[in-house]
GROMACS .gro file of C-alpha atoms in nm:
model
  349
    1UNK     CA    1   0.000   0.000   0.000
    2UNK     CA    2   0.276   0.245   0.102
    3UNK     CA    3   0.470   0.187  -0.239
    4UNK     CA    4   0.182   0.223  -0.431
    5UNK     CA    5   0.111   0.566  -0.267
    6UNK     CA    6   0.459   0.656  -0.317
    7UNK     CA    7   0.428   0.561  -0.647
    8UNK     CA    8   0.139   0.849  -0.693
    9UNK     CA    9   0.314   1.117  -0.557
   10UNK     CA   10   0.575   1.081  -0.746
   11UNK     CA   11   0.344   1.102  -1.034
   12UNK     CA   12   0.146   1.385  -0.900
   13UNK     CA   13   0.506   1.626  -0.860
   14UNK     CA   14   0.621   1.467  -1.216
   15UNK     CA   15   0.297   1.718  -1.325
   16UNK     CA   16   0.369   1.976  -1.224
   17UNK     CA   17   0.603   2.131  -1.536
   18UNK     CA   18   0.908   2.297  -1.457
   19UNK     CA   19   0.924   2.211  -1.057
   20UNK     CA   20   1.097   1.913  -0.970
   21UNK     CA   21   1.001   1.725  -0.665
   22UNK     CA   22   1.225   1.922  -0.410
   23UNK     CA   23   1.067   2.257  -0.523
   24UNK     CA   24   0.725   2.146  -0.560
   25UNK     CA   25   0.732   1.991  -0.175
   26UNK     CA   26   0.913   2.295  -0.060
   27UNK     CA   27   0.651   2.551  -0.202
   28UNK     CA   28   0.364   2.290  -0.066
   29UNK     CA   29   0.520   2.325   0.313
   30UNK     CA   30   0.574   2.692   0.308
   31UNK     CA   31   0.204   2.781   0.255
   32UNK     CA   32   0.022   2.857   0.560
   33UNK     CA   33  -0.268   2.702   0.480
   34UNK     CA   34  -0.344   2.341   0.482
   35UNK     CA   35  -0.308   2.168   0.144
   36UNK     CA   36  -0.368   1.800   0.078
   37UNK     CA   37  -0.378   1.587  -0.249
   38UNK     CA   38  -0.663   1.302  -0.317
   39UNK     CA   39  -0.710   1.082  -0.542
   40UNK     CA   40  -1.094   1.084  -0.548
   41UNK     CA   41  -1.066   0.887  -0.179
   42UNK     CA   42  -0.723   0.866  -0.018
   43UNK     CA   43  -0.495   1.111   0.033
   44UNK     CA   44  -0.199   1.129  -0.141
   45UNK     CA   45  -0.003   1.397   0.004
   46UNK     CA   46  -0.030   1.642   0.273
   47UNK     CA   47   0.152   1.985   0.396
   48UNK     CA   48   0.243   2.030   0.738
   49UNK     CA   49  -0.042   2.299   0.772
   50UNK     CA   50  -0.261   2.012   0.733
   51UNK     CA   51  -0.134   1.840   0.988
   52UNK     CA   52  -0.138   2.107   1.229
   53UNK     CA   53  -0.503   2.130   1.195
   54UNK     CA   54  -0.549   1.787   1.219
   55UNK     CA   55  -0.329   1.784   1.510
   56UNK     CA   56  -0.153   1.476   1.368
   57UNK     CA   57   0.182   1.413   1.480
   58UNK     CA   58   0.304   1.383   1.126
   59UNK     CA   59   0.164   1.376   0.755
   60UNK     CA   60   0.236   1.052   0.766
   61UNK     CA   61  -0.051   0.986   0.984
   62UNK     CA   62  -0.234   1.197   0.768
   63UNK     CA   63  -0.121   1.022   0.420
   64UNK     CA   64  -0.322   0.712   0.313
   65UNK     CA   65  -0.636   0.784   0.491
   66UNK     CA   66  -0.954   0.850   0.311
   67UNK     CA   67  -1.043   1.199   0.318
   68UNK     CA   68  -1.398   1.194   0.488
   69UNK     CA   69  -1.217   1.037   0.793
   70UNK     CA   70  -1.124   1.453   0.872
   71UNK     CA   71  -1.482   1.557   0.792
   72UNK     CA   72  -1.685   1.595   1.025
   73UNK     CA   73  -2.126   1.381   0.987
   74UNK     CA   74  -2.239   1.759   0.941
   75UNK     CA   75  -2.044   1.840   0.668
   76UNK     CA   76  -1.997   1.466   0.478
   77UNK     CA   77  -2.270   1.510   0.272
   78UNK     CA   78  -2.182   1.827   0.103
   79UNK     CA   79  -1.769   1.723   0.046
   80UNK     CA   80  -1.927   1.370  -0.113
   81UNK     CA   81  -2.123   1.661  -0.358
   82UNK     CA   82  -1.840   1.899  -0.399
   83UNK     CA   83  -1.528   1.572  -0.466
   84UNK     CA   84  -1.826   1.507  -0.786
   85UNK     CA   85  -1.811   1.885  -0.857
   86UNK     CA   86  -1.474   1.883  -0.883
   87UNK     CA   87  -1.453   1.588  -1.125
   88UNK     CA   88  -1.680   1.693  -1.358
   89UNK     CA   89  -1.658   2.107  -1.285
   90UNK     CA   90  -1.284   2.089  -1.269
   91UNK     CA   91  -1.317   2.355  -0.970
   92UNK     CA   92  -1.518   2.378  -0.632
   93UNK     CA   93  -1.582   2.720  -0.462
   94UNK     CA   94  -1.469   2.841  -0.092
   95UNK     CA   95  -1.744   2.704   0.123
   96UNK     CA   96  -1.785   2.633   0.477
   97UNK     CA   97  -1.757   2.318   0.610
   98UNK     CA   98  -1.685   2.181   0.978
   99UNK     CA   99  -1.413   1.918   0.974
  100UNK     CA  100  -1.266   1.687   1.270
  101UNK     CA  101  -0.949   1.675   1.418
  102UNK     CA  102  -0.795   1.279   1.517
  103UNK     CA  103  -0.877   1.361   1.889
  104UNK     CA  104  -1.242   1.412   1.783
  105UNK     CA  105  -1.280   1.781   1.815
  106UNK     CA  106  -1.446   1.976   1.563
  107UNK     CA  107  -1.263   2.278   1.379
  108UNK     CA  108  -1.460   2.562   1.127
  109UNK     CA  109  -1.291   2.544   0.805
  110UNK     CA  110  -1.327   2.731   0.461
  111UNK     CA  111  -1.271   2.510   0.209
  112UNK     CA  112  -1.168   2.495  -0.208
  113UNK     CA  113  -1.052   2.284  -0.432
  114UNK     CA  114  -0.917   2.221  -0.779
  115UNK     CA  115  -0.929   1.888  -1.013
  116UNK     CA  116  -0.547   1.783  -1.127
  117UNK     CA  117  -0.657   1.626  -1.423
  118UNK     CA  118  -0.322   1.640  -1.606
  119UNK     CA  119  -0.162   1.495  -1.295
  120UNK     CA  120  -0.429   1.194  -1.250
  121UNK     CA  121  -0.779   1.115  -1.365
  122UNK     CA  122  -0.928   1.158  -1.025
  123UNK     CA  123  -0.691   1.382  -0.837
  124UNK     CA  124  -0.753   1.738  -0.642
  125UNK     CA  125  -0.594   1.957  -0.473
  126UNK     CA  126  -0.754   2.120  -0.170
  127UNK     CA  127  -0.712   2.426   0.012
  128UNK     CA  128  -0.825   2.415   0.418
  129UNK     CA  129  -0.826   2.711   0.605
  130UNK     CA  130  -0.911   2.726   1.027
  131UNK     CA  131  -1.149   2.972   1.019
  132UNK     CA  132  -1.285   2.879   1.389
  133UNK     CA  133  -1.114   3.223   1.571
  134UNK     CA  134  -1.277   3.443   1.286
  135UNK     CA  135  -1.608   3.326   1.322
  136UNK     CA  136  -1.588   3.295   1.716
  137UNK     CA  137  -1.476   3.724   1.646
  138UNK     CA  138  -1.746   3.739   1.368
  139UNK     CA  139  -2.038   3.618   1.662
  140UNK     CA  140  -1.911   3.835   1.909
  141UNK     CA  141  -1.948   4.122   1.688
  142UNK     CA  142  -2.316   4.039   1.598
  143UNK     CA  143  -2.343   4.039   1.989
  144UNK     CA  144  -2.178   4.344   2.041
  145UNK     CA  145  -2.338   4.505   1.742
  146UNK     CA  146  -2.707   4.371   1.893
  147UNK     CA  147  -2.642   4.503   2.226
  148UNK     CA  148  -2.524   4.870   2.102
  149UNK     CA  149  -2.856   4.845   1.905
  150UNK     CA  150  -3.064   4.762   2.210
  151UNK     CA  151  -2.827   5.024   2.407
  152UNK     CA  152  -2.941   5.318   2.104
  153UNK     CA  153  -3.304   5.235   2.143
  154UNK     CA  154  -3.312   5.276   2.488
  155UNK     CA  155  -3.104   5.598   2.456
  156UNK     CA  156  -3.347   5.750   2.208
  157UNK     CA  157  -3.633   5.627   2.397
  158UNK     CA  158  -3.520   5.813   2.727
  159UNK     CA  159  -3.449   6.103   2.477
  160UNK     CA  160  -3.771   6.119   2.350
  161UNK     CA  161  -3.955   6.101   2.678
  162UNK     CA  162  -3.707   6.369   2.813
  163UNK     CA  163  -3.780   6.582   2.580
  164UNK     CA  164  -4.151   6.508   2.571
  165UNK     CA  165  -4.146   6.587   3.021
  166UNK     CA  166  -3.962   6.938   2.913
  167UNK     CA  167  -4.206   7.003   2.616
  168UNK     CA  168  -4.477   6.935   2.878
  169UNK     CA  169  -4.323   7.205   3.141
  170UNK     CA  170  -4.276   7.499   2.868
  171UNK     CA  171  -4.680   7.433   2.816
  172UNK     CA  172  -4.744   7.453   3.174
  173UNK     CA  173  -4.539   7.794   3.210
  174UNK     CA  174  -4.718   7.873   2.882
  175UNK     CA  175  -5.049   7.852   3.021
  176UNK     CA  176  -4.959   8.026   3.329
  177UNK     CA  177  -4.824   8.328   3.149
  178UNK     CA  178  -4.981   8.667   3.157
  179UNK     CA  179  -4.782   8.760   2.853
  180UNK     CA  180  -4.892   8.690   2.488
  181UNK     CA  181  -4.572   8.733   2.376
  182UNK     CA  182  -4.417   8.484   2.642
  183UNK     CA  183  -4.676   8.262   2.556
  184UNK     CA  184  -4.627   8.251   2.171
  185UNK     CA  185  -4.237   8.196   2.235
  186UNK     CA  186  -4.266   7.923   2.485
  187UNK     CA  187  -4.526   7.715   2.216
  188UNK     CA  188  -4.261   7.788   1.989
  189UNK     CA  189  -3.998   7.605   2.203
  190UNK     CA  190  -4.229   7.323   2.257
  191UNK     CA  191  -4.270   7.278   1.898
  192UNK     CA  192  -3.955   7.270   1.857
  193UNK     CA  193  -3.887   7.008   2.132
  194UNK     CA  194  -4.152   6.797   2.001
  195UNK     CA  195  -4.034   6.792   1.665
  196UNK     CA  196  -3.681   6.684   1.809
  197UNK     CA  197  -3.851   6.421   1.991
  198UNK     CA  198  -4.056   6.265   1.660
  199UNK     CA  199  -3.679   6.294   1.494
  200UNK     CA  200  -3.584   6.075   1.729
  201UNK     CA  201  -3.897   5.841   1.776
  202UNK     CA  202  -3.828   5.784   1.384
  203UNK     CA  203  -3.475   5.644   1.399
  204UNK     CA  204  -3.628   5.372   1.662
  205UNK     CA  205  -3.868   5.305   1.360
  206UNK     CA  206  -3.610   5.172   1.150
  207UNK     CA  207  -3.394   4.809   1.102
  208UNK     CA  208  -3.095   5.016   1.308
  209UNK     CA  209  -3.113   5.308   1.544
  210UNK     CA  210  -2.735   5.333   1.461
  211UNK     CA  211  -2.783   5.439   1.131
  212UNK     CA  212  -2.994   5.493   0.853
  213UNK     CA  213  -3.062   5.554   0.441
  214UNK     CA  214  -3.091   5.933   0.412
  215UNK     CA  215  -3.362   5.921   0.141
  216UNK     CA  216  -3.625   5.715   0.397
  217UNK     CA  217  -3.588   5.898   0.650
  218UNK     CA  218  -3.638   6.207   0.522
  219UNK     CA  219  -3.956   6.051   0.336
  220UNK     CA  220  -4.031   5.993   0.674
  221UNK     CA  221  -3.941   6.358   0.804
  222UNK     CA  222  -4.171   6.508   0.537
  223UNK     CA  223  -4.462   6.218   0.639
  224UNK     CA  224  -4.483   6.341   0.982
  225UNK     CA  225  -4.455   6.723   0.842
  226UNK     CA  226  -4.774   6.627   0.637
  227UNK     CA  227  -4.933   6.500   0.887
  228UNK     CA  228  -4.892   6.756   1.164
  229UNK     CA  229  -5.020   7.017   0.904
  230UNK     CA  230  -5.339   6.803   0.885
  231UNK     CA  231  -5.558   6.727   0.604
  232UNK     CA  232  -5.691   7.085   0.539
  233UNK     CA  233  -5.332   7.211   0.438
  234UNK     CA  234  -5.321   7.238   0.077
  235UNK     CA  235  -4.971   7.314  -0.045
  236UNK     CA  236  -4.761   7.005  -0.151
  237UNK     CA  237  -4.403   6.858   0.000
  238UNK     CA  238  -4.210   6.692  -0.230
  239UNK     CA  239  -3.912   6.446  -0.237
  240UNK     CA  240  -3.682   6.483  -0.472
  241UNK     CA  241  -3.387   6.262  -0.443
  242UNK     CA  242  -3.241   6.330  -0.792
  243UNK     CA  243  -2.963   6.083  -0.908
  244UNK     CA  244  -2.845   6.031  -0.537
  245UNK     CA  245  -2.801   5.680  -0.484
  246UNK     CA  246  -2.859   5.493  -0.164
  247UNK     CA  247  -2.705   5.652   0.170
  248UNK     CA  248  -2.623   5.530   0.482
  249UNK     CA  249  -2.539   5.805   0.742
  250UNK     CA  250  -2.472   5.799   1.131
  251UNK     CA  251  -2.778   5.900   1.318
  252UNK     CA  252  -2.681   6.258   1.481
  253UNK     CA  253  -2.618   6.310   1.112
  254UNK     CA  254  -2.959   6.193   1.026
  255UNK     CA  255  -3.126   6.401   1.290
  256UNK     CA  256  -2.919   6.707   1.199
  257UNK     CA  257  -3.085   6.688   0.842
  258UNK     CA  258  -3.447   6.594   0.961
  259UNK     CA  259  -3.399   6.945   1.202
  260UNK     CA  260  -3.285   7.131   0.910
  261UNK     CA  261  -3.540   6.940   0.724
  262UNK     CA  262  -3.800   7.016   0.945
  263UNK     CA  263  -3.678   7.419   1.021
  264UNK     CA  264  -3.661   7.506   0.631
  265UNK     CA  265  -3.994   7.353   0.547
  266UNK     CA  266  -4.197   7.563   0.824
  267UNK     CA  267  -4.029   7.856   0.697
  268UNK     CA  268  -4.165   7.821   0.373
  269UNK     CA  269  -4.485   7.707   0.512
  270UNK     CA  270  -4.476   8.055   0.675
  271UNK     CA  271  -4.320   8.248   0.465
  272UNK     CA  272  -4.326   8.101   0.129
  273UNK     CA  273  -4.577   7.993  -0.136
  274UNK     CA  274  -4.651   7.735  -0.424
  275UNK     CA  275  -4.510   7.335  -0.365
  276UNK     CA  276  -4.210   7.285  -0.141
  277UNK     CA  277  -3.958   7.092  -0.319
  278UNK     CA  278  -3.714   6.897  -0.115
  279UNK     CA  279  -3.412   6.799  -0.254
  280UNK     CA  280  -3.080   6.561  -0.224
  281UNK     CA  281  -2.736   6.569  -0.398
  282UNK     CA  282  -2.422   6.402  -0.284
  283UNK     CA  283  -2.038   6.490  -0.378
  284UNK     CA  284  -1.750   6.245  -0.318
  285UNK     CA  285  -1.724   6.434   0.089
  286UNK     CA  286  -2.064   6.623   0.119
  287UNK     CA  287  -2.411   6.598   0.132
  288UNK     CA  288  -2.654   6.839   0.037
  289UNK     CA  289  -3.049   6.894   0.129
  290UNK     CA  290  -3.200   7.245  -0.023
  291UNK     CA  291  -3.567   7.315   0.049
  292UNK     CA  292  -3.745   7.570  -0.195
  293UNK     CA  293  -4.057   7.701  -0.319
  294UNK     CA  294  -4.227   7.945  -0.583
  295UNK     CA  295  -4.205   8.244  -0.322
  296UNK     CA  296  -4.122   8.547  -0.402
  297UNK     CA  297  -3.738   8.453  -0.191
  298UNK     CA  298  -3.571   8.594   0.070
  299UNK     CA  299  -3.465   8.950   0.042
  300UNK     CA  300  -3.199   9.050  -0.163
  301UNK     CA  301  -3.045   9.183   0.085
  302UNK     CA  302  -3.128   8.910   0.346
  303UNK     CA  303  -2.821   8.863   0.621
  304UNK     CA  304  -2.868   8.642   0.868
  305UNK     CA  305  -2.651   8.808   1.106
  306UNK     CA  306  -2.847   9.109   1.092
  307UNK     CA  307  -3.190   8.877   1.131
  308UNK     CA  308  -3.295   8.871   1.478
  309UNK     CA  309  -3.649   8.761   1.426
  310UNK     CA  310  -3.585   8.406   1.253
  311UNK     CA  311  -3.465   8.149   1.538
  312UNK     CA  312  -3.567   7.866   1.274
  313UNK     CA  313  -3.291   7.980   1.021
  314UNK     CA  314  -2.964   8.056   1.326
  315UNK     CA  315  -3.087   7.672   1.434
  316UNK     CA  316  -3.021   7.558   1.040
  317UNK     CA  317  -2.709   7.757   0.995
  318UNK     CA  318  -2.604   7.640   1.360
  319UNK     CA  319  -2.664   7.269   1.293
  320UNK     CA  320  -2.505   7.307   0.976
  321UNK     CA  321  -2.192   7.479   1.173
  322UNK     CA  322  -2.159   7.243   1.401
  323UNK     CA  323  -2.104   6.933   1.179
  324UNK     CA  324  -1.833   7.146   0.968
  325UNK     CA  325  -2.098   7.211   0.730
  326UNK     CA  326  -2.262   7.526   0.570
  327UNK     CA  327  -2.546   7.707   0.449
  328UNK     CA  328  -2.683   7.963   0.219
  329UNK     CA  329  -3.034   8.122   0.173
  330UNK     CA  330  -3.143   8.232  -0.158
  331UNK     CA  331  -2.902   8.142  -0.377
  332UNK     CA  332  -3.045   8.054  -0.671
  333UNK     CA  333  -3.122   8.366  -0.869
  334UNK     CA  334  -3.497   8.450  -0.843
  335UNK     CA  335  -3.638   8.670  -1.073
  336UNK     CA  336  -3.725   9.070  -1.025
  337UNK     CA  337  -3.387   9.168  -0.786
  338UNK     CA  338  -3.511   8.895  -0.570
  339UNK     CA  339  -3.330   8.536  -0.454
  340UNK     CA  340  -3.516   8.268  -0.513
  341UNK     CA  341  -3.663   8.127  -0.205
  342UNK     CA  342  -3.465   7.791  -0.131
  343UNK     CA  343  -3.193   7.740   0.196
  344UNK     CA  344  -2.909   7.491   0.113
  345UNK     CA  345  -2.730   7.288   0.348
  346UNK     CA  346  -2.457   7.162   0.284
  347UNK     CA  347  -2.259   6.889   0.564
  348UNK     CA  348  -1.944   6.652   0.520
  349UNK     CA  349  -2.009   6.284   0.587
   0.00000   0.00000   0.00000
């Protein structure tokens, strides 16, 4: 039996062209994965990779036995299906499979192979990796990843009810307030607060609270915009996402752009007339949101330093700020000496 395994190797190296058999057994040891050599059934030559995974003393305890001896029930079925591939395929794909050591434990392997059909009818090289620590790391970061998850929708839970206890205290003092003018700011705040709080109420909405596709959640934004204006308001909100293809931001980012979202479109609602167009654009570092409509614009001379009446438009140009971002008002060249009525913002992701 041992001669007549011999005698294969020896024709197995002879086919490889230009190594001779001290080369091609050199190159076979220095890989770092496992590499053995059937024959269809028996193996025919083995690396020592291959027997450190096997945790055989030597290849020679390795050499000679049939190859589903180091696979483990699980897994025989499929290498019975892929040794066929290979034969009549010539080549079978990196796949999963579990194999087992000689002392009976079990070890995660990724697996391909490759039919030698100039070196034998029937033989096949094939590649074994131990892939055991990366998919012990791979599970613990699904775990880790779930529990940051479960962490972020508890934080923006506690957000939004935090937020929803102060929005409920600024329409107590409201209530209580002599003032007309204290009372308009102070439901102004709460507004505000609110709407912060449905930003946030949103993210728990989707797959992650992590992060998020810009173009949904904005859809989203404008849904709850739509629906706060009730069914009596008659001016459209549209989406348009142009040719921006899908995004995935962080979610302060996301909220940043429902806020500005959110701050532009009351403006208009306010101040401006005809549908309210929202739009998208993205650059190789930047991402861009403009809100406009078919108002007559912001004043020509509009500076928002000078503007001490519009909180709505410091908060955009302060979110915008803050994030490294910027934004302009008006820019878009409305007609008689007017700008047109749109604010741009623009952040880097």
């Amino acid at each position: 039996m041992q001669n007549a395994l011999l005698s294969e190797q020896q024709h197995i190296g002879s086919g490889f062209a230009g190594l001779n058999d001290q080369n091609y057994r050199t190159l076979m040891e220095l890989c770092p994965d496992a590499l053995i050599v059937h024959d269809g059934h028996m193996i025919v030559f083995a690396n020592l990779a291959m027997a450190h995974l096997v945790r055989a003393d030597s290849v020679n305890d390795i050499i000679g036995c049939p190859v589903l001896e180091f696979v483990a029930e699980p897994s025989q079925d499929l290498v019975k299906e892929r040794i066929r591939q290979v034969q009549q395929t010539g080549y079978a794909p990196l796949v999963d499979e579990t194999w087992r050591r000689l002392d009976g434990t079990e070890v995660q392997v990724e697996v391909a192979a490759r039919h030698m059909s100039w070196v034998a009818p029937k033989a096949a090289m094939v590649i074994v990796r131990d892939v055991t620590e990366r998919r012990r790391l791979e599970a613990e970061r699904e775990t880790l990843l779930a529990e940051k998850e479960l962490l972020m929708r508890e934080v923006h839970h506690r957000v939004a009810n935090s937020l929803q206890l102060v929005r409920s205290m600024l329409n107590l003092q409201a209530r209580g307030s002599c003032n007309e003018a204290v009372k308009i700011q102070l439901s102004e705040a709460s507004a505000r607060i609110g709407t912060i709080g449905i930003l946030h109420s949103r993210l728990q909405q989707d797959s992650s609270v992590v992060e998020g596709e810009v173009q949904p959640y904005i859809e989203g934004v404008m849904t709850d915009l739509r629906t706060s204006l009730g069914e009596t308001y008659q001016r459209p909100i549209i989406l348009d996402p142009g040719e921006m293809p899908p995004l995935t931001l962080k979610a302060d980012l996301l909220v940043a752009l429902g806020l500005i979202t959110t701050e532009a479109v009351t403006n208009s609602i306010k101040y401006g007339s005809g549908r309210i167009r929202v739009r998208l654009a993205k650059s190789d570092a930047h991402v861009e949101i403009s809100i406009e409509d078919e108002g007559t614009g912001f004043p020509k001379d509009f500076d928002l330093a000078q503007d001490r009446r519009g909180l709505g438009m410091r908060m955009i140009a302060t979110l915008a700020k803050s994030r490294g971002g910027n934004v302009t008002f008006g820019q878009c060249g409305g007609g008689n000496g007017a700008a047109s009525s749109r604010i741009a913002a623009t952040l880097p992701l």
